[in-house]
Coordinates of C-alpha atoms and ligand atoms in Angstrom, one line a residue:
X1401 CA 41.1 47.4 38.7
X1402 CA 38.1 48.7 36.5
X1403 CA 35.0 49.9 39.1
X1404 CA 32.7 49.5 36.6
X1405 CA 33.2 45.5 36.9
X1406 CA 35.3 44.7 40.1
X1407 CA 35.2 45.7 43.6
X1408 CA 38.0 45.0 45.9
X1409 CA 38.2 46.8 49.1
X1410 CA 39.4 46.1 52.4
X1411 CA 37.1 45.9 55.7
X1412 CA 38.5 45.4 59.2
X1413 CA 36.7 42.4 60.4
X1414 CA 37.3 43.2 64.2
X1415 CA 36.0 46.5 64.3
X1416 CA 33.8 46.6 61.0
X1417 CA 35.2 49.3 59.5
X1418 CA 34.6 49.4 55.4
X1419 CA 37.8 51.3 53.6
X1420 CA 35.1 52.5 50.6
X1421 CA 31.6 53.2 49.6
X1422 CA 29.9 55.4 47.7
X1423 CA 27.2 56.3 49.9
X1424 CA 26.6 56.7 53.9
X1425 CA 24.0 57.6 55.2
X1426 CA 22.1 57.8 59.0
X1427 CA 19.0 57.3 60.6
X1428 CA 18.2 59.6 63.9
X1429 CA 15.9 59.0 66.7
X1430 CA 13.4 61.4 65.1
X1431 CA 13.3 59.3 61.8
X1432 CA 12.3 56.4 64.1
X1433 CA 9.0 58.0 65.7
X1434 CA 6.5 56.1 63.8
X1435 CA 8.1 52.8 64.2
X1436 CA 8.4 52.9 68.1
X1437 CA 7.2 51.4 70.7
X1438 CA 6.2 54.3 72.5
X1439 CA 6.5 57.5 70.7
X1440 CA 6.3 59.2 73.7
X1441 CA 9.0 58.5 74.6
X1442 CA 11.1 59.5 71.2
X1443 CA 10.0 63.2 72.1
X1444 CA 11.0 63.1 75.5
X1445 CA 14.4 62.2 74.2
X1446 CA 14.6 64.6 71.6
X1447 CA 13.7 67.1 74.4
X1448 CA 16.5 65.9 77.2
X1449 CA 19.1 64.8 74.7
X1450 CA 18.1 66.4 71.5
X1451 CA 17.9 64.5 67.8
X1452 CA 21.2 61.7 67.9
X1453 CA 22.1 58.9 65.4
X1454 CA 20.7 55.4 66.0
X1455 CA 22.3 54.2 63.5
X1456 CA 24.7 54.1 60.3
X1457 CA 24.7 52.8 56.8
X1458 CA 27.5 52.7 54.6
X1459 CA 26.9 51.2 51.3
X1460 CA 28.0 50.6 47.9
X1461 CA 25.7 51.4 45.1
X1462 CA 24.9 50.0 42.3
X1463 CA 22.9 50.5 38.9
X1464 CA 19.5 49.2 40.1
X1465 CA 19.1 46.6 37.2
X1466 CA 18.8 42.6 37.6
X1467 CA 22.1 41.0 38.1
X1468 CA 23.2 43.6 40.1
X1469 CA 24.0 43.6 44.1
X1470 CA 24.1 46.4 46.6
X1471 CA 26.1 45.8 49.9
X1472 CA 27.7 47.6 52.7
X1473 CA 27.5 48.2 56.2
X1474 CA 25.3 48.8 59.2
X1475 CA 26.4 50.2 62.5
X1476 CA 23.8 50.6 65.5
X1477 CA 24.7 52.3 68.4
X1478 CA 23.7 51.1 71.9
X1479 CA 21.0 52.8 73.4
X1480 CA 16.8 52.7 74.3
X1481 CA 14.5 54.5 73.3
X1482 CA 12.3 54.2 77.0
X1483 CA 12.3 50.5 77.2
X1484 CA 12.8 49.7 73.4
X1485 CA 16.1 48.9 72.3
X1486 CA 17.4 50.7 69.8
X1487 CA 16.6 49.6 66.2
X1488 CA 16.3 49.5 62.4
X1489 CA 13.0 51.0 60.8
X1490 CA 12.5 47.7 59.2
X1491 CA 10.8 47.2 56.0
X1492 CA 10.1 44.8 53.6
X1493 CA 11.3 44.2 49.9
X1494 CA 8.8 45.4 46.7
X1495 CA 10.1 42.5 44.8
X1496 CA 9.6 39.3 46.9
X1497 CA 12.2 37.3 44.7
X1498 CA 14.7 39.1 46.1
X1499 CA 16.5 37.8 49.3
X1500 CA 19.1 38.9 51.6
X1501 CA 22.3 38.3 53.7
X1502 CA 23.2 39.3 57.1
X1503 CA 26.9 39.2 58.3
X1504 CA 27.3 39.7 62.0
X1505 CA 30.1 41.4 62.3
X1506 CA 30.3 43.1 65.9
X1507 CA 27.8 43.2 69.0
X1508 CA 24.9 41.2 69.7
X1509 CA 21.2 41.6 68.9
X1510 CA 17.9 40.3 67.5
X1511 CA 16.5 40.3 64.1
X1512 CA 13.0 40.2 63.7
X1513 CA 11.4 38.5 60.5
X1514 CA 7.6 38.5 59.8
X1515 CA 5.7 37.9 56.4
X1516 CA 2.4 39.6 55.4
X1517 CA 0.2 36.2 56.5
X1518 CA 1.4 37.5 60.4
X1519 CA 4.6 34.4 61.0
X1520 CA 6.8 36.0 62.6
X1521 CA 9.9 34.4 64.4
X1522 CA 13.1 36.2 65.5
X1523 CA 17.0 35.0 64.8
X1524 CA 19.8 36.5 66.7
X1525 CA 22.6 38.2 65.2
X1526 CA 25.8 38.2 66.7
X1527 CA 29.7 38.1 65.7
X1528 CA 29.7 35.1 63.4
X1529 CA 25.8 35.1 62.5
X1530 CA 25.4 34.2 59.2
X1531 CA 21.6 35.0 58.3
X1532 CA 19.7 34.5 55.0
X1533 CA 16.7 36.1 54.5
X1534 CA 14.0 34.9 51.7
X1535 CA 12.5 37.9 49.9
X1536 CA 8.9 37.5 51.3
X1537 CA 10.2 38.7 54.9
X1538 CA 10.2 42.3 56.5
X1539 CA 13.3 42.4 58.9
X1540 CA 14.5 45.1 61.5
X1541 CA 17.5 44.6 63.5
X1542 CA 17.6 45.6 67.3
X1543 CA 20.7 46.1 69.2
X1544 CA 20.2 44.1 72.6
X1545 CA 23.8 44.7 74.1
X1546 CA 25.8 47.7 75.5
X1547 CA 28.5 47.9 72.1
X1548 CA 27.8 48.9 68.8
X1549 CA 26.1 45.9 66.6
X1550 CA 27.9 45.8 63.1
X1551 CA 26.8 43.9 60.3
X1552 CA 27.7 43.0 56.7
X1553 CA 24.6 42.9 53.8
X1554 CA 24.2 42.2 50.6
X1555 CA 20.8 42.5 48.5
X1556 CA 20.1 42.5 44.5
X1557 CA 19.9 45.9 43.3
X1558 CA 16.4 45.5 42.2
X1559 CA 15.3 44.3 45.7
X1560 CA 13.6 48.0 46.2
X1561 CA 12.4 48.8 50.0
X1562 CA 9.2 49.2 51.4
X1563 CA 8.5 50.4 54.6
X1564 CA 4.8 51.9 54.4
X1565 CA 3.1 48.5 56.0
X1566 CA 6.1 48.7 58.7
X1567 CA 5.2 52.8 59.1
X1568 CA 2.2 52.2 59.9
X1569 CA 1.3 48.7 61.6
X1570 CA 4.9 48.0 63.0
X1571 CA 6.5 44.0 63.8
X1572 CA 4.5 41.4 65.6
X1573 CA 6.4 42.3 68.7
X1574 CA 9.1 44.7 70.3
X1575 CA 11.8 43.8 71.9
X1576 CA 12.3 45.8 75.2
X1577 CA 14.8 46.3 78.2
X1578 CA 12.9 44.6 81.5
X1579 CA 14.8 44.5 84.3
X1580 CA 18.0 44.6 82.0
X1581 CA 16.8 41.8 79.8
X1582 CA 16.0 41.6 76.6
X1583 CA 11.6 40.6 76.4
X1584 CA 9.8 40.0 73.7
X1585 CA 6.5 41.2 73.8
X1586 CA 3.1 41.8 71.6
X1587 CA 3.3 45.1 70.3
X1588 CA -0.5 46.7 70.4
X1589 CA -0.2 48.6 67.2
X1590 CA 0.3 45.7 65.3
X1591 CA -2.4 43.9 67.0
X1592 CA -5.1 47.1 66.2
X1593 CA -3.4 47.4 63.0
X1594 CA -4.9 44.0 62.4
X1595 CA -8.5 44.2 63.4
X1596 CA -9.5 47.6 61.6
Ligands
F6P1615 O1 16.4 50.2 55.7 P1 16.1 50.0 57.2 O2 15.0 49.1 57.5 O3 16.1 51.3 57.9 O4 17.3 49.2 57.8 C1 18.6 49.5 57.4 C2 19.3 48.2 57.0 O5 18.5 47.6 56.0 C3 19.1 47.8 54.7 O6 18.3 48.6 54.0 C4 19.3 46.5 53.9 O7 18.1 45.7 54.0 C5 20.5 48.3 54.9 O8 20.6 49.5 54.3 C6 20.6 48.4 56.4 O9 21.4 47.3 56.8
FE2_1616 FE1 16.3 44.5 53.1

């Protein structure tokens, strides 16, 4: 098998598990304290708990060039962050042509989907979700359930991520623990973000 054309690896289905990438890498709790709900209550975690890993990425890289596709691997641990399940930063893509595809793997959750004119809806993403994403959206991915949530994407190489609007304004809404429920609700920093 030549790398530089095909790749053929194998990737446990039940548990998620990819046998090769080139590149892994991890987001803590820390990383995550401009995109909470409550950041609040990110230091008060860091403080009982210290920094921990929300989640996971393994990927295979490619050249970033048209044509091209980078793929891999996400793994979220269970977990809240005060009421705020435990989630991706979220961002969306700098070239709006490019799409994406979500493979739920393992777990249960929510992905959230907004575009810059404020729609916003949410899809879950379970074992067996299969989720296509046109390139105008931002999504973030949110862990709703007590096991790891594991999913499969795939992206063009040229797709390039942008997470500054995200930083700073954050999603429509946030999805938070109530009474051991998943709630949606209106997050207030995008709602200021909006009016100044
Ligand atoms: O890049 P974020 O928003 O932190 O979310 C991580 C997820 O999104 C991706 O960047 C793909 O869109 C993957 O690396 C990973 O599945
Ligand atoms: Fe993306």
């Amino acid at each position: 098998m030549n790398k530089n054309e095909f790749i053929s690896i194998k990737f446990d289905l039940v548990n998620g598990l990819i046998q090769w990438y080139t590149r892994k890498y991890h987001i803590k709790l820390s990383e995550l304290r401009d995109y909470a709900y409550d950041s609040n209550e990110v230091d008060k975690l860091i403080m009982e708990k210290g920094d921990y890993v929300i989640y996971e990425v393994y990927e295979i890289e490619r050249p970033v060039v048209e044509g091209e596709m980078i793929f891999g691997v996400t793994r979220i641990f269970p977990g809240v962050i005060g009421q705020e399940y435990n989630f991706t930063r979220g961002h969306y893509h700098v070239n709006k042509m490019a799409g994406e595809i979500y493979v739920g793997i393992k777990g249960c959750g929510l992905m959230l989907l907004q575009d810059l004119q404020g729609n916003f809806f949410t899809e879950v993403l379970e074992r067996g979700s299969l989720i296509y994403i046109p390139g105008k959206y931002a999504h973030r991915v949110v862990n709703t359930c007590d096991e790891d949530l594991v999913f499969l994407f795939a992206y063009p190489a040229i797709a390039g991520h942008d997470y500054e609007l995200i930083k700073k304004c954050g999603f429509k809404k946030v999805v938070l623990n109530i009474e051991g429920k998943p709630t949606i609700i209106d997050n207030p920093k995008y709602n200021k973000c909006k009016q100044s």
